[in-house]
Every structure is written in C-alpha cells, then in structure tokens.
Coordinates of C-alpha atoms and ligand atoms in Angstrom, one line a residue:
M1 CA 87.3 101.7 109.9
S2 CA 86.2 103.3 107.0
I3 CA 87.0 104.2 103.1
D4 CA 84.9 105.8 101.9
N5 CA 86.4 108.9 100.5
S6 CA 89.1 106.7 99.1
L7 CA 85.8 104.7 97.2
K8 CA 84.7 107.9 96.1
A9 CA 87.4 109.3 94.6
F10 CA 88.3 105.6 92.8
K11 CA 84.9 105.9 91.4
Q12 CA 85.6 110.2 90.1
A13 CA 89.0 108.3 88.8
Q14 CA 88.2 105.1 87.1
N15 CA 85.5 107.6 85.4
L16 CA 89.0 109.8 83.9
I17 CA 91.7 107.7 84.3
P18 CA 92.0 104.3 82.7
G19 CA 91.4 102.0 85.3
G20 CA 91.9 104.5 87.6
V21 CA 95.2 104.7 87.9
N22 CA 98.5 105.6 87.0
S23 CA 100.7 102.2 87.0
P24 CA 98.4 99.2 87.2
V25 CA 100.2 97.2 90.3
R26 CA 97.6 100.0 92.5
A27 CA 94.7 98.7 91.6
F28 CA 94.5 96.4 94.2
S29 CA 92.3 94.0 91.0
S30 CA 94.4 90.6 92.5
V31 CA 93.8 90.8 95.3
G32 CA 90.3 92.6 95.1
G33 CA 89.1 96.5 96.8
T34 CA 89.1 99.6 96.3
P35 CA 92.7 100.8 96.5
L36 CA 93.1 103.3 99.4
F37 CA 93.8 107.0 98.4
I38 CA 96.4 108.2 100.4
A39 CA 96.5 112.0 101.6
E40 CA 100.6 111.8 102.9
G41 CA 103.5 109.3 104.5
D42 CA 105.4 109.6 107.0
G43 CA 108.3 108.1 108.3
A44 CA 107.1 104.4 108.5
Y45 CA 103.4 105.2 107.7
L46 CA 100.6 106.3 104.8
I47 CA 97.1 108.5 106.0
D48 CA 94.3 107.7 103.7
I49 CA 92.4 110.6 102.6
D50 CA 90.2 108.5 105.3
G51 CA 92.3 109.5 108.3
N52 CA 93.2 105.8 108.4
R53 CA 96.8 105.0 109.1
Y54 CA 99.0 102.1 108.0
I55 CA 102.5 100.8 108.3
D56 CA 103.5 101.0 105.3
F57 CA 105.7 97.8 103.7
V58 CA 104.9 99.1 100.1
Q59 CA 107.5 102.0 100.0
S60 CA 106.6 103.2 96.5
W61 CA 107.7 100.4 95.6
G62 CA 111.5 100.3 97.0
P63 CA 112.1 104.4 96.7
L64 CA 111.6 105.6 99.9
L65 CA 115.1 103.3 101.7
F66 CA 114.3 106.3 104.4
G67 CA 110.9 106.3 104.4
H68 CA 108.5 109.3 104.3
R69 CA 109.5 112.5 104.6
D70 CA 112.5 112.2 105.3
E71 CA 114.5 115.0 107.1
A72 CA 117.9 115.4 105.0
I73 CA 115.9 114.2 101.7
E74 CA 113.2 117.1 102.3
S75 CA 115.8 119.7 103.3
A76 CA 117.6 119.0 100.1
V77 CA 114.7 118.9 97.8
I78 CA 113.2 122.2 99.3
E79 CA 116.7 124.0 98.7
A80 CA 117.5 122.8 95.3
V81 CA 113.2 124.1 94.2
K82 CA 114.9 127.6 95.4
H83 CA 117.4 127.2 92.5
G84 CA 114.7 126.3 89.8
L85 CA 112.8 123.9 88.5
S86 CA 114.7 122.1 85.4
F87 CA 117.5 124.1 83.9
G88 CA 118.2 121.5 80.2
A89 CA 121.9 121.9 81.0
P90 CA 124.1 120.4 83.0
T91 CA 125.0 120.5 87.1
Q92 CA 127.0 120.2 89.5
A93 CA 124.7 117.9 91.3
E94 CA 124.7 115.0 88.2
S95 CA 128.5 114.7 88.8
D96 CA 128.2 114.5 92.8
L97 CA 126.0 111.7 92.8
A98 CA 127.4 110.3 89.7
E99 CA 131.0 110.0 91.8
L100 CA 129.1 108.7 95.0
V101 CA 127.1 106.1 92.8
V102 CA 130.9 105.3 90.9
S103 CA 132.5 105.4 94.1
M104 CA 130.5 102.2 95.1
F105 CA 129.6 100.2 91.8
D106 CA 133.1 98.3 90.9
S107 CA 132.2 97.8 87.7
I108 CA 130.5 101.3 87.6
D109 CA 133.4 103.9 85.5
K110 CA 130.4 106.0 84.4
I111 CA 126.7 106.3 84.5
R112 CA 123.8 107.9 82.9
F113 CA 120.7 110.2 84.1
V114 CA 117.4 109.4 83.3
S115 CA 113.8 110.0 84.3
S116 CA 112.2 106.0 85.2
G117 CA 114.0 102.2 85.9
T118 CA 112.1 101.6 82.1
E119 CA 113.8 104.0 80.5
A120 CA 117.6 103.0 82.1
V121 CA 116.7 99.6 81.1
M122 CA 116.2 100.7 77.5
S123 CA 118.9 102.3 77.5
A124 CA 121.2 99.9 78.7
I125 CA 120.2 96.9 76.1
R126 CA 121.0 99.4 73.4
L127 CA 124.0 100.7 74.5
A128 CA 124.7 96.8 73.7
R129 CA 123.5 96.1 70.9
G130 CA 125.5 99.6 69.5
Y131 CA 128.2 98.5 71.7
T132 CA 128.1 94.4 70.5
G133 CA 127.1 95.1 67.1
R134 CA 124.1 92.1 68.0
D135 CA 120.9 92.3 68.3
D136 CA 119.4 89.4 70.1
I137 CA 118.4 89.2 73.9
V138 CA 118.1 86.8 77.0
K139 CA 115.1 87.3 79.7
F140 CA 114.0 85.8 82.0
T141 CA 110.6 84.8 82.4
G142 CA 108.6 86.5 85.2
C143 CA 111.9 89.0 85.5
Y144 CA 110.3 92.8 84.8
H145 CA 112.3 95.3 83.3
G146 CA 110.0 98.2 82.6
H147 CA 107.2 98.7 79.8
S148 CA 109.7 99.1 76.9
D149 CA 108.0 97.5 73.8
S150 CA 111.3 94.2 73.4
L151 CA 110.7 93.4 77.4
L152 CA 107.8 93.5 77.6
V153 CA 107.4 89.4 77.0
Q154 CA 106.7 87.1 80.3
A155 CA 107.2 89.8 82.1
G156 CA 106.4 90.5 85.7
S157 CA 104.9 92.6 88.5
G158 CA 101.6 94.4 87.0
A159 CA 102.0 92.3 83.5
A160 CA 102.2 88.7 85.6
T161 CA 99.2 90.3 88.0
F162 CA 96.9 90.6 85.8
G163 CA 98.0 87.7 83.3
N164 CA 99.9 90.4 80.2
P165 CA 102.7 88.6 80.5
S166 CA 103.4 89.4 77.3
S167 CA 101.0 92.3 76.4
P168 CA 98.9 93.3 72.6
G169 CA 100.0 96.3 71.3
V170 CA 103.7 95.5 71.1
P171 CA 104.4 93.8 67.4
A172 CA 105.8 90.6 67.6
D173 CA 108.9 91.9 65.4
F174 CA 109.7 93.8 68.1
T175 CA 110.4 91.1 70.6
K176 CA 111.6 88.5 68.6
H177 CA 115.1 89.4 68.8
T178 CA 114.0 88.9 72.9
L179 CA 115.0 85.4 73.8
L180 CA 113.7 83.7 76.9
A181 CA 114.6 80.9 79.8
E182 CA 113.8 79.9 82.9
Y183 CA 115.2 82.3 86.1
N184 CA 118.0 79.9 88.0
N185 CA 118.0 77.4 84.7
I186 CA 121.6 77.4 83.2
E187 CA 120.7 74.1 81.2
S188 CA 117.7 77.0 80.1
V189 CA 120.5 79.7 79.4
K190 CA 122.7 77.8 77.5
K191 CA 119.6 76.8 75.1
C192 CA 119.8 80.5 74.1
F193 CA 123.0 81.0 73.2
K194 CA 122.5 77.3 70.7
D195 CA 119.2 78.7 69.3
S196 CA 121.1 82.3 68.3
S197 CA 124.9 83.2 68.1
E198 CA 124.0 86.9 67.6
I199 CA 123.5 87.7 72.1
A200 CA 124.4 90.6 72.8
C201 CA 123.3 90.6 76.1
V202 CA 121.7 88.8 78.9
I203 CA 119.3 90.8 81.3
I204 CA 118.8 89.6 84.7
E205 CA 117.2 90.8 88.0
P206 CA 119.7 89.0 90.3
I207 CA 117.7 89.5 93.1
A208 CA 114.8 89.1 91.2
G209 CA 111.9 90.9 93.0
N210 CA 108.9 91.2 90.1
M211 CA 107.7 87.3 90.3
G212 CA 107.6 87.8 94.5
L213 CA 110.6 88.1 96.5
V214 CA 113.6 85.2 94.3
P215 CA 117.0 85.9 94.5
A216 CA 118.8 84.2 92.2
D217 CA 121.3 80.9 92.7
K218 CA 125.0 81.9 93.6
E219 CA 126.1 79.2 91.4
F220 CA 124.1 80.4 88.6
L221 CA 124.8 83.6 88.3
H222 CA 128.4 82.2 87.7
E223 CA 127.7 80.5 84.8
L224 CA 126.3 82.8 84.1
R225 CA 129.1 85.2 83.7
E226 CA 130.5 82.1 82.0
L227 CA 128.4 81.6 79.5
C228 CA 128.1 85.2 78.9
D229 CA 132.7 85.4 78.3
A230 CA 132.3 82.1 76.0
N231 CA 130.0 84.1 73.8
G232 CA 131.3 87.8 73.8
T233 CA 127.8 88.6 75.5
L234 CA 127.4 91.1 78.0
L235 CA 126.0 90.8 80.8
I236 CA 122.8 93.0 82.6
F237 CA 122.3 93.2 86.0
D238 CA 119.2 94.8 86.8
E239 CA 118.9 96.8 89.7
V240 CA 116.8 98.8 89.8
M241 CA 114.6 97.4 92.8
S242 CA 117.3 95.6 94.5
G243 CA 119.9 98.0 94.1
F244 CA 120.6 99.9 97.5
R245 CA 118.2 97.9 99.1
A246 CA 120.1 95.0 99.0
S247 CA 123.4 96.1 99.5
V248 CA 125.4 98.8 99.5
N249 CA 127.4 97.9 97.3
G250 CA 125.5 96.2 94.1
A251 CA 124.2 92.8 94.2
E252 CA 127.8 92.1 92.8
S253 CA 129.3 92.6 96.7
I254 CA 127.1 89.5 97.7
T255 CA 127.5 87.4 94.8
G256 CA 130.7 88.0 93.2
V257 CA 129.2 88.2 90.1
K258 CA 130.4 91.3 87.9
P259 CA 128.1 92.3 85.6
D260 CA 129.1 95.1 82.4
I261 CA 126.2 96.8 83.0
V262 CA 124.3 97.8 86.3
T263 CA 121.1 99.6 85.7
L264 CA 119.3 101.5 88.9
G265 CA 117.1 103.6 89.8
K266 CA 113.5 104.0 92.2
V267 CA 116.5 104.3 96.0
I268 CA 118.9 106.3 93.6
G269 CA 115.8 108.9 93.0
G270 CA 115.0 109.4 96.8
G271 CA 111.7 109.2 95.8
M272 CA 112.1 111.8 93.0
P273 CA 112.3 110.1 89.3
V274 CA 115.3 109.2 88.5
G275 CA 116.9 105.6 86.6
A276 CA 120.2 105.4 85.2
F277 CA 122.9 103.4 83.8
G278 CA 126.4 103.1 84.4
A279 CA 129.1 100.4 82.7
R280 CA 132.8 100.4 82.9
A281 CA 134.2 103.2 80.5
E282 CA 134.7 101.3 77.0
I283 CA 132.0 100.9 76.7
M284 CA 129.8 104.2 78.1
A285 CA 131.7 105.6 75.5
K286 CA 130.2 104.3 73.3
L287 CA 127.3 106.5 74.1
S288 CA 126.1 109.6 72.7
P289 CA 127.8 112.7 72.6
E290 CA 131.3 110.5 72.8
G291 CA 129.9 107.2 70.9
P292 CA 127.3 106.8 68.2
V293 CA 124.0 104.5 70.2
Y294 CA 122.0 107.7 71.0
Q295 CA 119.7 109.0 74.3
A296 CA 119.0 111.5 75.2
G297 CA 116.3 113.3 78.1
T298 CA 114.7 116.7 78.2
L299 CA 114.6 116.5 82.0
S300 CA 117.7 113.8 82.8
G301 CA 119.8 115.5 85.8
N302 CA 117.0 116.9 86.8
P303 CA 117.9 119.0 89.8
V304 CA 115.0 119.0 91.6
A305 CA 116.0 115.5 91.4
M306 CA 119.5 114.7 91.9
A307 CA 119.3 116.4 94.9
A308 CA 117.4 114.2 96.3
G309 CA 119.3 111.6 95.3
L310 CA 121.8 113.1 96.5
A311 CA 120.3 113.2 100.0
A312 CA 119.2 109.9 99.9
I313 CA 122.8 107.9 98.4
S314 CA 124.8 110.0 100.7
K315 CA 123.4 109.4 103.8
L316 CA 123.1 105.1 103.0
K317 CA 126.5 105.6 102.3
A318 CA 127.5 107.4 105.5
N319 CA 125.4 105.3 107.0
A320 CA 126.1 101.5 105.6
Q321 CA 125.5 99.4 108.9
V322 CA 121.7 100.5 107.8
I323 CA 121.0 97.5 105.2
S324 CA 122.0 94.6 107.6
V325 CA 119.9 96.6 110.4
L326 CA 117.6 96.4 108.1
N327 CA 117.9 93.1 107.3
Q328 CA 117.4 91.5 110.2
R329 CA 114.2 93.8 110.9
A330 CA 113.0 92.1 107.6
K331 CA 114.3 88.7 108.9
R332 CA 112.1 89.1 112.2
L333 CA 109.4 89.8 110.2
V334 CA 108.2 86.7 108.1
E335 CA 110.3 84.7 110.4
G336 CA 107.5 85.4 112.7
M337 CA 104.5 85.4 110.0
K338 CA 105.6 82.5 108.8
K339 CA 105.4 81.2 112.5
E340 CA 102.0 82.2 112.8
A341 CA 101.1 81.0 109.9
E342 CA 102.1 77.3 110.6
S343 CA 100.9 77.2 112.8
F344 CA 97.5 77.3 111.8
G345 CA 98.8 74.9 108.9
I346 CA 98.8 77.4 106.5
P347 CA 102.8 76.4 104.4
M348 CA 105.3 79.5 103.9
Q349 CA 108.5 80.1 102.0
I350 CA 110.2 83.4 102.6
D351 CA 113.1 85.6 102.0
T352 CA 115.4 88.2 102.6
R353 CA 118.2 90.4 101.0
G354 CA 118.4 93.4 102.9
S355 CA 115.4 95.3 103.0
M356 CA 113.3 93.0 100.8
F357 CA 111.3 90.7 102.0
G358 CA 109.6 87.9 99.9
F359 CA 106.5 85.6 101.3
F360 CA 104.8 82.8 99.3
F361 CA 101.4 80.6 100.8
N362 CA 103.6 78.0 98.9
E363 CA 104.5 74.2 100.2
K364 CA 107.4 73.6 98.2
P365 CA 110.9 76.6 98.0
V366 CA 110.6 79.0 94.2
K367 CA 113.0 78.8 92.3
N368 CA 111.2 80.3 89.5
F369 CA 108.2 81.8 87.7
A370 CA 106.4 78.7 87.4
D371 CA 106.9 77.8 90.8
A372 CA 105.5 81.8 91.7
S373 CA 102.6 81.2 90.3
N374 CA 102.1 78.0 92.2
S375 CA 101.6 80.3 95.5
D376 CA 98.4 79.6 97.0
A377 CA 97.0 83.3 95.3
E378 CA 93.2 83.7 97.0
L379 CA 95.5 83.0 100.2
F380 CA 97.6 85.7 99.4
A381 CA 94.1 88.3 98.8
K382 CA 92.8 87.4 102.6
F383 CA 95.4 88.1 103.3
H384 CA 96.1 90.8 102.3
S385 CA 92.7 92.9 103.0
K386 CA 93.2 91.6 106.6
M387 CA 95.7 93.1 107.7
L388 CA 95.0 96.3 105.6
Q389 CA 92.2 96.4 108.2
E390 CA 94.4 95.6 111.1
G391 CA 96.4 98.8 109.6
F392 CA 99.9 97.0 108.1
Y393 CA 100.2 98.2 104.5
F394 CA 101.8 95.2 101.8
A395 CA 102.1 95.4 98.0
C396 CA 98.7 94.7 95.7
S397 CA 100.4 91.2 94.5
L398 CA 101.8 87.8 95.6
Y399 CA 104.0 88.9 92.4
E400 CA 105.5 92.2 94.1
T401 CA 108.6 92.0 96.9
G402 CA 108.2 93.6 100.2
F403 CA 110.0 96.4 101.6
I404 CA 111.2 97.8 104.9
S405 CA 112.6 101.3 105.5
T406 CA 114.5 102.5 108.6
A407 CA 111.7 104.8 109.7
V408 CA 110.1 101.0 110.7
T409 CA 111.1 99.6 114.3
D410 CA 111.4 96.2 115.7
E411 CA 108.1 96.8 118.2
M412 CA 105.8 97.8 114.8
I413 CA 107.3 94.4 113.6
E414 CA 106.5 92.2 116.5
D415 CA 102.9 94.3 115.8
T416 CA 102.9 93.5 112.5
I417 CA 103.6 89.8 113.4
K418 CA 100.5 89.8 115.6
A419 CA 98.6 91.1 112.9
S420 CA 99.3 88.5 111.8
A421 CA 98.5 85.9 113.4
K422 CA 95.2 87.3 114.1
V423 CA 94.9 87.4 110.3
F424 CA 95.5 83.8 110.2
K425 CA 93.3 82.8 112.8
E426 CA 90.8 84.2 111.2
I427 CA 91.1 82.5 107.8
T428 CA 91.6 78.9 108.8
N429 CA 88.3 79.5 111.1
G430 CA 87.1 80.8 107.8
Ligands
PLP1 C1 113.6 95.4 88.1 C2 112.8 96.3 88.0 N1 113.5 97.2 86.5 C3 113.1 97.9 86.4 C4 111.8 98.9 86.1 C5 110.8 100.0 85.7 O1 111.3 100.7 86.6 P1 109.7 102.4 86.1 O2 108.3 101.7 87.2 O3 110.6 103.3 87.6 O4 110.0 102.4 84.9 C6 111.2 97.9 87.6 C7 110.0 98.7 88.5 O5 109.8 98.7 87.6 C8 112.3 97.1 88.4 O6 111.3 96.6 89.6
LIG2 N1 106.9 96.0 90.0 C1 106.9 97.3 89.4 C2 108.2 98.1 89.7 O1 109.5 97.7 90.6 C3 106.0 98.3 90.8 C4 106.1 99.5 90.4 C5 105.0 100.4 89.1 O2 105.4 99.2 88.1 O3 103.7 100.7 89.5

C-alpha cells in the first residue's frame, strides 16, 4: 500500500499549518506515522489521495451517523445552497430544527444554535453563571468540552493525547474558577462543594468519549443531580458527542437523570459546523435579547448547516431503531476483537453506547481518566497502524471513541474482527 501522495501533502502542510493539521487530534502523533489526506468519503469508506480505501470508524469524529454522502443530507444541502449561503437573518429552517430537537429532549424547551461544540459549551457556561449569579464551575478530569479557556483544564481528547491537558496560554486567573473532580467519584464532587459555595454549574460528559469511551455510572449521575439540587447548582450534560449517538432522546433517557442545560454538536449538523445549547424556558430566558446574558454569532443558524442538520435529525427521528441496530454492531465489533485479543493473551476492556464504541488494552476496568491512562499506549499504536494497513481507519489516539455509521454492514464488522485477529497475531509474534 503506497501513501506517497499523503506523505507529500503532509510535508507541504507542515510548512504552512502548525503540525500540518487544523485540529491536533488529526496528526497521528501518538500512534506514529503520517496522517492520511482524504480525497473523498463514500458511505462506510474513506478514500485517501493515493486511492486507498478504508472502513471508517471515525466518521469525522462523530457527526456522520449515516455515513459519508448520505443521500438525504446531500440533497438537502444542495437545495439550500441554491437559495444562498448565508443571510445573517432568521430562516424557517432554524425553527424547524429547534422544534425537532425540543421534541426529542425532555429537558429542552428552547435552544440556540452556534457553529461548534466549543461555542455551545462556552455559551452554556456563561448562561449558567448569568442565571445563578455565581462564578465557580466543576469539571471532570479527562472530560473535554472544547478549547475555551476556562474548560481547557485537565482536558481529554487531543489535550490528553499531546500531554497538555492544561494549555499554556490560558491565564491562571481564567481557570481559578474551574474546580476539578474525578469522573465516577462522587466524594471528589462533594469536596468541591465543601471548598466552594459559589458553584454555578457542574459540567459533565454523561457518556465520556474524550478519554476513550467511559460512561458515567447511573448511580453517580443520580448523586450528582442530588448534590446540584441541594446546592442550587445547575447540571450541564455535554452531549456534543453522545447526543443522537448514544440515544435518540439524550443521555437523560438512558440514565434517568435530567440535566438543566444540554450542549449538542456533531450529529446535529449532519456534517456541517453546528453546535447548540438548550434548557428549560426559564433558564433560556436569561439569554440575549430576551435577557442580559450576551451570546451571538455571524454565521449562527447558517441556512446550509441548518438544512444538513434538519435532514440528519429528521431521518434519525423517523428511524429511531437505528440506534439499537448500530449498538448491536458496535457490541459485535468490540466483543469480537476482545475475543481475538484475549486468544493471544492481550487483555482488553470494552464498552459501547448506541453507535459509540471504546476499547482499552488494559487488565482492569476503566472508570476514569487515571484508569484510561494506565492502558497500553504502545500496543494501541501498533494496533492502530497495522489495522490501517489492513484498510480499517480507527481514531488515532487511545483517548478517543469509535463510531459506527449506518453505512457499516454486519459483513464489514466481521471483516474488521478477522483483520484484528491477524493484527494481534502479528503483534504477539513480534
Ligand atoms: C463532549 C465534547 N464537547 C465539546 C466538544 C467541542 O466541539 P468542537 O470540536 O465542535 O468545538 C467536543 C469535540 O470536540 C466534545 O466531544
Ligand atoms: N475528541 C474530539 C472531539 O470530540 C475530536 C475532534 C477534534 O478535536 O478535532
């Protein structure tokens, strides 16, 4: 398999763009090798600029629930483009998508659209602070909520991959209001509430996907809800990744815990840049121009992006059963790979939620970031590059999650398991 064109393109990009990439996770640094430059996507496949085809388990880091070039989404975008790219004025599509999301999330009466997950979370935090009149926030080590200053503290995803979980360039003054707790450890949250009576909100990925896939225990989330209620603190579920992936109706529908504010991204834009945050009407009423908390965006609610989101979310609502079908495939995949790994004496921890899947080369169950960090990173790197050579595109860091799209068939899952057996054999034979 030749990747000469990718090698050449990467060299050029490195001279022009820091690290050759526009988001650090794409750089392949922690697994070695060269990032593949992509020419096109086709259903379940990615095709690189050397013409190699890969079954894609990254799906643009989550947004493409229906795979590449889904017909309904593609036609909606083409139709929208014919009417103009942007107006900076309200359009019907914004209310249509808002109505759809409100109908799917119990905790959302009103929603505002932005252009990325980072923006959604940053705005949700401001709203929580404006609503409560408090400054402090609690976040969990290993959770990633985008790259805004106050949240880039012990963050997961690329920040963990590159060993800068708290970034230089963020003044200590900006993060002094960010208190840290350990995921799935309620005592650590209680300590935060002991240390501060000024906590505006606790933000959590209810199904963490940025330290690998590490779902929160239900009991932990229930206790978190109780602690927030007892202290007049808002609970924010960051579902930028898990929203519409783990469940059609949000993590609240599978955990029984209702958040005060939900942040969304990825799938909600069908592959276009969209983020959103929503809450009950009383909280959203604090937002400008209804209320005093300012938040804005030139391209927010962009008509082409709204058309893509509307097509994706309508399709999901009409075919809600796809989540359990994808979950069966996700389970088959990780259970199959685990069986193969263990037959070669390689311990593996696995989990799935809807179309999200995760695996760690680790002897012990993974419940938090410290556990995830104890996984075998060297083995992961070998697995990643050998699977790539076999034609399977997995996320290039152990701190990321895998995604199955509806374009991935049962046969492709079986092929992936077979390839993993070959790879485990090669790895253990040195
Ligand atoms: C849970 C979570 N929140 C926030 C973000 C930030 O979203 P974006 O990359 O669109 O800014 C991401 C992904 O990057 C995410 O996974
Ligand atoms: N883990 C990140 C988001 O979920 C990956 C996307 C990125 O940061 O480029």
